[in-house]
PDB file of C-alpha atoms and ligand atoms in Angstrom:
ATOM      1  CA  UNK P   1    -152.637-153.198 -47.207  1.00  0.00           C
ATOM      2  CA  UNK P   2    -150.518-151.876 -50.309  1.00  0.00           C
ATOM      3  CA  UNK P   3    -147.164-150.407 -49.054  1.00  0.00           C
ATOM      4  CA  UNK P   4    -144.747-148.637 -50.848  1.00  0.00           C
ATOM      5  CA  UNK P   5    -141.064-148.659 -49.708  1.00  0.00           C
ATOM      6  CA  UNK P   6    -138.174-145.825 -51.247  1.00  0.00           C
ATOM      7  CA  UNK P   7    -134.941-145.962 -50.615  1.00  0.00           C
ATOM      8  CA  UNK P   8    -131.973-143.847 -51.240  1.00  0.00           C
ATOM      9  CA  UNK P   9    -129.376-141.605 -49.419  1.00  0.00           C
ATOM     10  CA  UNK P  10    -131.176-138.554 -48.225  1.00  0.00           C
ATOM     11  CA  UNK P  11    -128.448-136.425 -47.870  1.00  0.00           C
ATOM     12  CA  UNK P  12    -130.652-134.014 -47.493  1.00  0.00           C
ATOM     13  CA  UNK P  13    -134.160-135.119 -48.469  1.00  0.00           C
ATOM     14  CA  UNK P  14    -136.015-132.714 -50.971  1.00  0.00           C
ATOM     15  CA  UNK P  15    -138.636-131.807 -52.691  1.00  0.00           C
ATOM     16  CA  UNK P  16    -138.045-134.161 -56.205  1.00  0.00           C
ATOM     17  CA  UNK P  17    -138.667-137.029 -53.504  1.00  0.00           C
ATOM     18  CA  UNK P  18    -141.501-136.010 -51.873  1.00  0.00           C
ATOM     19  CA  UNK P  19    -142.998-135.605 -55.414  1.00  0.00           C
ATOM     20  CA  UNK P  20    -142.036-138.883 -56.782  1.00  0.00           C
ATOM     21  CA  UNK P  21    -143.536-140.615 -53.279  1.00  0.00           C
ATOM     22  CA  UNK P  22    -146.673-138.499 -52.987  1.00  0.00           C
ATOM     23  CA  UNK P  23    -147.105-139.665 -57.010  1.00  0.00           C
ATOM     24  CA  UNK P  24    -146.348-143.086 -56.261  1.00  0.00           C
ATOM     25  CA  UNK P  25    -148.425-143.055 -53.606  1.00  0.00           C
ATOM     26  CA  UNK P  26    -151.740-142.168 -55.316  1.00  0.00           C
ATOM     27  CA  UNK P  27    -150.710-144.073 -58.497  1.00  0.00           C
ATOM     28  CA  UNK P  28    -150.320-147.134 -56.943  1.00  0.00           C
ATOM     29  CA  UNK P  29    -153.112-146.514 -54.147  1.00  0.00           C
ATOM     30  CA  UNK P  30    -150.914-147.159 -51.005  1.00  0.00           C
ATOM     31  CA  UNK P  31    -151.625-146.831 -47.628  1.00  0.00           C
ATOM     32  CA  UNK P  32    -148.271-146.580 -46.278  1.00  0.00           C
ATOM     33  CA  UNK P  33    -144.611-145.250 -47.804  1.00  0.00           C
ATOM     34  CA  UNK P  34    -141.458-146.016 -45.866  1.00  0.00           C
ATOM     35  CA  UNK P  35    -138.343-144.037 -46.962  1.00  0.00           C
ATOM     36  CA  UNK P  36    -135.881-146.045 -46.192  1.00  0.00           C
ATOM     37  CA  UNK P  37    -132.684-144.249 -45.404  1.00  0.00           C
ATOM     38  CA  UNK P  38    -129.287-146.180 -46.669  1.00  0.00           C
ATOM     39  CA  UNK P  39    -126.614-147.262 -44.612  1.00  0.00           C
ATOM     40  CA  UNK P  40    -124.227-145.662 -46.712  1.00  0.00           C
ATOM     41  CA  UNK P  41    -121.189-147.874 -47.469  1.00  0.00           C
ATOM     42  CA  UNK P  42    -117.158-146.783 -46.224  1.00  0.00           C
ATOM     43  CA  UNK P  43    -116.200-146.047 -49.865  1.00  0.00           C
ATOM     44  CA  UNK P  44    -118.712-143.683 -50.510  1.00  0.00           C
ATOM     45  CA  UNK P  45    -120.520-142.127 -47.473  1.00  0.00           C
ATOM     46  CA  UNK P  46    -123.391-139.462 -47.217  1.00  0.00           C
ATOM     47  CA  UNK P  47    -122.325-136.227 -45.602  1.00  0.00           C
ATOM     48  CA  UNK P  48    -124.639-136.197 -43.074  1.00  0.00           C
ATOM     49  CA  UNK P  49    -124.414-138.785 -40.702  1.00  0.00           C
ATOM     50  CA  UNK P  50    -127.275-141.708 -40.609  1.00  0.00           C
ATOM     51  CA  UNK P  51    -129.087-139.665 -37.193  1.00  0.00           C
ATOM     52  CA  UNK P  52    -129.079-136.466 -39.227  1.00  0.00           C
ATOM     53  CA  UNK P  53    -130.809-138.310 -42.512  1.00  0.00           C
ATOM     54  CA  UNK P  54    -133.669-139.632 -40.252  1.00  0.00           C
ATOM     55  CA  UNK P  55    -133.984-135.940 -38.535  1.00  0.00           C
ATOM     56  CA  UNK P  56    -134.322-134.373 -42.066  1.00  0.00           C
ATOM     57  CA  UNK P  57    -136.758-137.179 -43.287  1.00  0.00           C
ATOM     58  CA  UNK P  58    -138.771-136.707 -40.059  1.00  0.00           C
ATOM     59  CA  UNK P  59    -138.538-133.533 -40.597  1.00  0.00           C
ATOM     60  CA  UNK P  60    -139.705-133.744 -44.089  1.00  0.00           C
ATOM     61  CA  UNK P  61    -142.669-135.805 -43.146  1.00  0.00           C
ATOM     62  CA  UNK P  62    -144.108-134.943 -40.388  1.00  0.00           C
ATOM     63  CA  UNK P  63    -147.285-133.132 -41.606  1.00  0.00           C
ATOM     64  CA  UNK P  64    -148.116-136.366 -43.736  1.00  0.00           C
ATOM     65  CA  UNK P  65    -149.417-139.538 -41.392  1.00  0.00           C
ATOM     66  CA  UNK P  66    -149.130-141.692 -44.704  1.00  0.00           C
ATOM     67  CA  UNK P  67    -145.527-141.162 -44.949  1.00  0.00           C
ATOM     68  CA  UNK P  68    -143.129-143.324 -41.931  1.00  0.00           C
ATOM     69  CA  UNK P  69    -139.330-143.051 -41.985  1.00  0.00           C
ATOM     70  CA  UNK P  70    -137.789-146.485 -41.385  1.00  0.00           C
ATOM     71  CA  UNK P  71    -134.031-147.546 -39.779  1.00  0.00           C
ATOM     72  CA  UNK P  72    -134.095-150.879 -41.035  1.00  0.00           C
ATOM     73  CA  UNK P  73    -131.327-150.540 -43.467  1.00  0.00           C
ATOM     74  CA  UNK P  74    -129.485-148.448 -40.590  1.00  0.00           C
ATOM     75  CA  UNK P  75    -129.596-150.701 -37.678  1.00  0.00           C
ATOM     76  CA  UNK P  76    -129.060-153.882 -39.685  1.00  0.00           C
ATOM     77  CA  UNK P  77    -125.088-154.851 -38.966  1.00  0.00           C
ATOM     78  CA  UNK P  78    -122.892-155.325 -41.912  1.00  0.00           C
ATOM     79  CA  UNK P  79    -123.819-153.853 -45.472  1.00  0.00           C
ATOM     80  CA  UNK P  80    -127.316-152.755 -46.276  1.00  0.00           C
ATOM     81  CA  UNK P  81    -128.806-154.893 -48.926  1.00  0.00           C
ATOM     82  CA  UNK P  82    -132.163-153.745 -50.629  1.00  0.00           C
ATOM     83  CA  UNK P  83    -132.852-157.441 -51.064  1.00  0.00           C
ATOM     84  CA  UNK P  84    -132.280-157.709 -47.231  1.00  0.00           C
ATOM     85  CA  UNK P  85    -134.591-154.608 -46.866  1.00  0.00           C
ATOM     86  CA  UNK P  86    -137.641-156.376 -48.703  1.00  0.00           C
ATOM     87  CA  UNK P  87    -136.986-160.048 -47.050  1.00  0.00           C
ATOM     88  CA  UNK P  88    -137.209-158.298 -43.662  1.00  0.00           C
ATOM     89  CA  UNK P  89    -140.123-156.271 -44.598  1.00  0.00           C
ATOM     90  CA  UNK P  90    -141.946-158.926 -45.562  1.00  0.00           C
ATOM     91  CA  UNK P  91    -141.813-160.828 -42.573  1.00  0.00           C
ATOM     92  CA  UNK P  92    -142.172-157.366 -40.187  1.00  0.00           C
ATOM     93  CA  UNK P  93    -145.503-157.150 -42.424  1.00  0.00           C
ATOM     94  CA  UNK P  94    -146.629-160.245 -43.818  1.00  0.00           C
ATOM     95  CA  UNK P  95    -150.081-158.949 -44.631  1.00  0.00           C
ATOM     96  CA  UNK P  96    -148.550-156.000 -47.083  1.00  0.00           C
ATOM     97  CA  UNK P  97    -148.429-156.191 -50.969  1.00  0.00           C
ATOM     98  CA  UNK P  98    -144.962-154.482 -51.272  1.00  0.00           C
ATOM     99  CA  UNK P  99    -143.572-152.385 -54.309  1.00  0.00           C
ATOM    100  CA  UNK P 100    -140.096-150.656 -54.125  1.00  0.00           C
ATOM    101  CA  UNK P 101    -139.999-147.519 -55.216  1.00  0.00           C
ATOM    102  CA  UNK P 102    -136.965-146.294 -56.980  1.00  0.00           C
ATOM    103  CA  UNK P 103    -136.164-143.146 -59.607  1.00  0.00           C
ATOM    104  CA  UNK P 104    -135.282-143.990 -63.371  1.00  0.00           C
ATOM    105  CA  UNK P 105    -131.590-143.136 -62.848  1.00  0.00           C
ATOM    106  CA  UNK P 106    -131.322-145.732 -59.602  1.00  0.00           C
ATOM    107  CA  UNK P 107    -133.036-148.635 -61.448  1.00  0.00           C
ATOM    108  CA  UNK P 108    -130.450-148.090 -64.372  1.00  0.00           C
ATOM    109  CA  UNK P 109    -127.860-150.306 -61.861  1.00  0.00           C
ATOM    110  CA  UNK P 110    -129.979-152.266 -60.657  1.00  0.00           C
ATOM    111  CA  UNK P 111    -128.214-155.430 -62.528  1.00  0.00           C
ATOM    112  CA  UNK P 112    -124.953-154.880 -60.392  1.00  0.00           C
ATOM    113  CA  UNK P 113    -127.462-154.823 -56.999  1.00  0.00           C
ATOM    114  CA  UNK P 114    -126.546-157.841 -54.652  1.00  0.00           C
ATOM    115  CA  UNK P 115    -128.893-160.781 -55.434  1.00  0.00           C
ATOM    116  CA  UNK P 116    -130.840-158.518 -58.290  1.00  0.00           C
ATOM    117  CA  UNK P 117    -132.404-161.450 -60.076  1.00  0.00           C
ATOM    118  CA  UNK P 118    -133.975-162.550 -56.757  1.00  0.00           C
ATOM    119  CA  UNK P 119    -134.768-159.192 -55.931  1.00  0.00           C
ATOM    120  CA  UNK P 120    -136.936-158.251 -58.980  1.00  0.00           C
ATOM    121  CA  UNK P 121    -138.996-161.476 -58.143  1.00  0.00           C
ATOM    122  CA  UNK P 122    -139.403-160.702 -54.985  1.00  0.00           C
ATOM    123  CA  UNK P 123    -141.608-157.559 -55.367  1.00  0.00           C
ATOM    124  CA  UNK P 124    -142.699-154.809 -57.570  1.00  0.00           C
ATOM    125  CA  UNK P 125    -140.367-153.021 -58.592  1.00  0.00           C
ATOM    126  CA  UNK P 126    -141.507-149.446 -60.122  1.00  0.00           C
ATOM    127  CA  UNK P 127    -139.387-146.797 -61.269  1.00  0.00           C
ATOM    128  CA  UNK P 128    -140.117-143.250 -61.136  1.00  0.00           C
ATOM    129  CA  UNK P 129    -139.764-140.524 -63.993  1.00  0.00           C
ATOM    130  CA  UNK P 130    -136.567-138.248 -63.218  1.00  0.00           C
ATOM    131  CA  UNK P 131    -135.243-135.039 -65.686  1.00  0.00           C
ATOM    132  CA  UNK P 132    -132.638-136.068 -67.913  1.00  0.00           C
ATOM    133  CA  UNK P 133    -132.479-139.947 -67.263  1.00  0.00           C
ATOM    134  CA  UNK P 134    -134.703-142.645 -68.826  1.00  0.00           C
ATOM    135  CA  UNK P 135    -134.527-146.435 -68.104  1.00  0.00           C
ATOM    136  CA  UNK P 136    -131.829-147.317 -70.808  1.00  0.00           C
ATOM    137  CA  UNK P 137    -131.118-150.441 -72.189  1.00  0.00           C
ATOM    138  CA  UNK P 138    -132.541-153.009 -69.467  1.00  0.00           C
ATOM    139  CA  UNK P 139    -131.714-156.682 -69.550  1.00  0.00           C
ATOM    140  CA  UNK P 140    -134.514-158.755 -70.522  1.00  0.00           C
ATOM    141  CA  UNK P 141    -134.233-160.333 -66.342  1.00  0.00           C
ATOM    142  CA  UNK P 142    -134.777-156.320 -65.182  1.00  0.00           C
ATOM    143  CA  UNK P 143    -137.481-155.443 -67.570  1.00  0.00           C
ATOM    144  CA  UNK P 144    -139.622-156.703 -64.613  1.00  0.00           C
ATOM    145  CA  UNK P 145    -140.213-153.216 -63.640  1.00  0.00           C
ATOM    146  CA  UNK P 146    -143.185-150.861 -64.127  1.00  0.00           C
ATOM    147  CA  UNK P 147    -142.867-147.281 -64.907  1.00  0.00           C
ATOM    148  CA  UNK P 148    -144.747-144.306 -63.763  1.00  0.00           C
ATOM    149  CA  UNK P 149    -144.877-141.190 -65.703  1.00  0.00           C
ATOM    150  CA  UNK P 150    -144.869-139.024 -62.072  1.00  0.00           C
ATOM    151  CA  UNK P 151    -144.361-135.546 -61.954  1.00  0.00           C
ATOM    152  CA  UNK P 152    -141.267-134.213 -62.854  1.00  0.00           C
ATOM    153  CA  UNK P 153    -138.902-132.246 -60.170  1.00  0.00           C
ATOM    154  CA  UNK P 154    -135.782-131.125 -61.398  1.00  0.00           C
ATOM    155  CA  UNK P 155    -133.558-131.006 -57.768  1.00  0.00           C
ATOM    156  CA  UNK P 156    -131.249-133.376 -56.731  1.00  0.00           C
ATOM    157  CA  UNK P 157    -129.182-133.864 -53.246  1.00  0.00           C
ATOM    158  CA  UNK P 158    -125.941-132.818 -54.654  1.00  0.00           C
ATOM    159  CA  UNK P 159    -126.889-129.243 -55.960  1.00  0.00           C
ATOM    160  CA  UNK P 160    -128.620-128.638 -52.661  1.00  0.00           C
ATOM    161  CA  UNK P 161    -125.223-129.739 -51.554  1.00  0.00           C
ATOM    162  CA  UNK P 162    -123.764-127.956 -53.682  1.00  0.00           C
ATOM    163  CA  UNK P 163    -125.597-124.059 -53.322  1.00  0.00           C
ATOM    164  CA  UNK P 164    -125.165-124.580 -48.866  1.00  0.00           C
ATOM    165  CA  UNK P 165    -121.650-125.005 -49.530  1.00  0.00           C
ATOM    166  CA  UNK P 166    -121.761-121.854 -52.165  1.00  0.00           C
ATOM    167  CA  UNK P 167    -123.858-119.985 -49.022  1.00  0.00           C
ATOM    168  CA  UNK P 168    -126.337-120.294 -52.079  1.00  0.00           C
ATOM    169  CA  UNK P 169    -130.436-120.355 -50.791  1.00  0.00           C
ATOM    170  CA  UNK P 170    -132.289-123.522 -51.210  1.00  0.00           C
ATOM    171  CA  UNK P 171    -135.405-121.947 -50.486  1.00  0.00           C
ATOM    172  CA  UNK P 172    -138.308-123.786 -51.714  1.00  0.00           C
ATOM    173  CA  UNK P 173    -136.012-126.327 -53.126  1.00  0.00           C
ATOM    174  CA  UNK P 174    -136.833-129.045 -49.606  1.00  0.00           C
ATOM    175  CA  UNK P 175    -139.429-128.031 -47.360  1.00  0.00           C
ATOM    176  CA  UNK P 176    -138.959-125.045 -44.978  1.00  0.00           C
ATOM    177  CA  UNK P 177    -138.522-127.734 -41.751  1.00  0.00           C
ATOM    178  CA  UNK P 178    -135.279-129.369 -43.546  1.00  0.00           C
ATOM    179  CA  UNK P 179    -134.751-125.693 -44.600  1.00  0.00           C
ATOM    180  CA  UNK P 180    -134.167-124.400 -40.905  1.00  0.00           C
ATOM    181  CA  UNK P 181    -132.691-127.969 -39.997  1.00  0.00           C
ATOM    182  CA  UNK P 182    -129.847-126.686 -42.196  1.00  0.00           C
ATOM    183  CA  UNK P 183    -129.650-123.206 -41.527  1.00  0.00           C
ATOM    184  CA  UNK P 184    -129.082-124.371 -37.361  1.00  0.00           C
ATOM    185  CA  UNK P 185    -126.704-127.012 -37.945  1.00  0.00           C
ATOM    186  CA  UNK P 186    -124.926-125.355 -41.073  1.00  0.00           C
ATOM    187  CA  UNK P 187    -124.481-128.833 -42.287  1.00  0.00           C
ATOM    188  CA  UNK P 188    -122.647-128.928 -45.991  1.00  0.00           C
ATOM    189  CA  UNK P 189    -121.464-125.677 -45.459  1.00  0.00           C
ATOM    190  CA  UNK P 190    -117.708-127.111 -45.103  1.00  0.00           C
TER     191      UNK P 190
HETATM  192  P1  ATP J   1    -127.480-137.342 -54.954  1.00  0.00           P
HETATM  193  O1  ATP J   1    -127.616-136.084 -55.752  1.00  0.00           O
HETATM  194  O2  ATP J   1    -126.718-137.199 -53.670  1.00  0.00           O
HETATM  195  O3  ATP J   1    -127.000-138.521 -55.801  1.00  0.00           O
HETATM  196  P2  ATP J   1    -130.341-137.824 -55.175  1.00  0.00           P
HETATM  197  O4  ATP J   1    -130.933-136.458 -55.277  1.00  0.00           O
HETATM  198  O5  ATP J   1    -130.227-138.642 -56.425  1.00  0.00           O
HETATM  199  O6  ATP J   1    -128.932-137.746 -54.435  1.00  0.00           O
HETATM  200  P3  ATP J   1    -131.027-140.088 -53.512  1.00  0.00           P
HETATM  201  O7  ATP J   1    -131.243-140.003 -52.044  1.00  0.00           O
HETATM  202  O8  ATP J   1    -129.799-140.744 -54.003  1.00  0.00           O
HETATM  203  O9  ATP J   1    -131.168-138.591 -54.073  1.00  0.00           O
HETATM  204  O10 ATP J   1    -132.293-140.731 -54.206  1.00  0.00           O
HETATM  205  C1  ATP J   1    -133.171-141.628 -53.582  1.00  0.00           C
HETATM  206  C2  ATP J   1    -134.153-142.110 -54.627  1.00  0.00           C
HETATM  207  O11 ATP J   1    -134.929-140.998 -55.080  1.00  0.00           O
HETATM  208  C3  ATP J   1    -133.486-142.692 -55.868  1.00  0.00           C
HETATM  209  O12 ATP J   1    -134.255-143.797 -56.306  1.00  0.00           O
HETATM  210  C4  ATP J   1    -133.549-141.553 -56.876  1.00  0.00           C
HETATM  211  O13 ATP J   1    -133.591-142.024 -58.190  1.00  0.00           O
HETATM  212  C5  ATP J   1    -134.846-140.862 -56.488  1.00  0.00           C
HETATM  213  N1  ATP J   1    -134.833-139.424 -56.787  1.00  0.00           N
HETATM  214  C6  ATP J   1    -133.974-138.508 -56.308  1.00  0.00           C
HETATM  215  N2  ATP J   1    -134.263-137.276 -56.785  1.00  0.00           N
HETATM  216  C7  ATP J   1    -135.342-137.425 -57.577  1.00  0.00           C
HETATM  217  C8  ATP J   1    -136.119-136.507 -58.391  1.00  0.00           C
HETATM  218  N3  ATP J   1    -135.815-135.209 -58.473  1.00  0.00           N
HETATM  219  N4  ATP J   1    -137.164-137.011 -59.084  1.00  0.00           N
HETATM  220  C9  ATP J   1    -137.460-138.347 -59.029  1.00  0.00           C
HETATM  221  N5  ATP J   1    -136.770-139.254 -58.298  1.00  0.00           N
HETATM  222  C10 ATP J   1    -135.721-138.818 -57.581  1.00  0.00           C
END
């Protein structure tokens, strides 16, 4: 079984994810995708708190059966390595080909990543298109990565941060669920 595994903050899920996965998901002819909500470190932490994440990304992908939210990274103690992530992975499903799914922007850093060299060896990497960021200048250890030209979604967490905490709509912007989530628990409206 092929699964694909995305990680990131989440804070809120929307819509430019759920594109990039559901393209991912056919490109690569998966059976399963995990988002894999972060354990967001002291220094810089998400808004919402880890149980809210999950509830949106439920939330988010709940008419989908392909699609599984996973607290790996958030019930692991101590920092949240994506190395850690794929080790564990592989032995929770030893049958799986793996590939981690990841936008353009993210990969860009993947060099300072704890254990990256061993990480890029130890599965697929593939990086997703994203407006306004490409790949860059990769060292020639990173350039183990493939690309997929997915379809483009211009929205990112921190505008949809951004228009709550203007009292700005985000209508259409994340699906209605994580809409209403929103609207009921005002989160990011500070
Ligand atoms: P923030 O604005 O808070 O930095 P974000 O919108 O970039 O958040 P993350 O949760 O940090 O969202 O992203 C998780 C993963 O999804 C990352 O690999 C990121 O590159 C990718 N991603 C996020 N938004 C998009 C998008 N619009 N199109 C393609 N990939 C995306």
């Amino acid at each position: 079984m092929r699964l694909g595994l995305f990680g990131g903050r989440f804070d809120p899920p929307h819509l430019g994810h759920l594109l990039a996965a559901q393209s991912a998901f056919e490109a690569l002819a998966l059976d399963e995708l995990w988002f894999i909500p972060a354990k967001t470190p002291p220094h810089k932490p998400a808004l919402a708190s880890a149980d809210a994440r999950v509830q949106m990304l439920l939330l988010a992908t709940l008419s989908n059966p392909a699609f599984e939210v996973s607290r790996l990274e958030l019930l692991r103690d101590g920092p949240s390595y994506t190395f850690d992530t794929v080790m564990e992975t592989k032995k929770l499903r030893p049958d799986a080909t793996l590939f981690f799914i990841i936008g353009v922007d993210a990969y860009a850093d993947v060099a300072s990543w704890h254990r990256a060299h061993e990480l890029v060896r130890a599965v697929d990497m593939v990086a997703v298109a994203r407006p306004g960021y490409t790949l860059g200048n990769l060292e020639p250890a990173f350039r183990r990565v493939q690309t997929l030209e997915t379809r483009l979604c211009d929205v990112s967490s921190t505008e949809i941060r951004s228009r709550l905490n203007r009292r700005e709509s985000v209508r259409y912007l994340l699906p209605e669920l994580v809409e209403t989530y929103l609207d009921r628990t005002s989160l990011y409206r500070q």
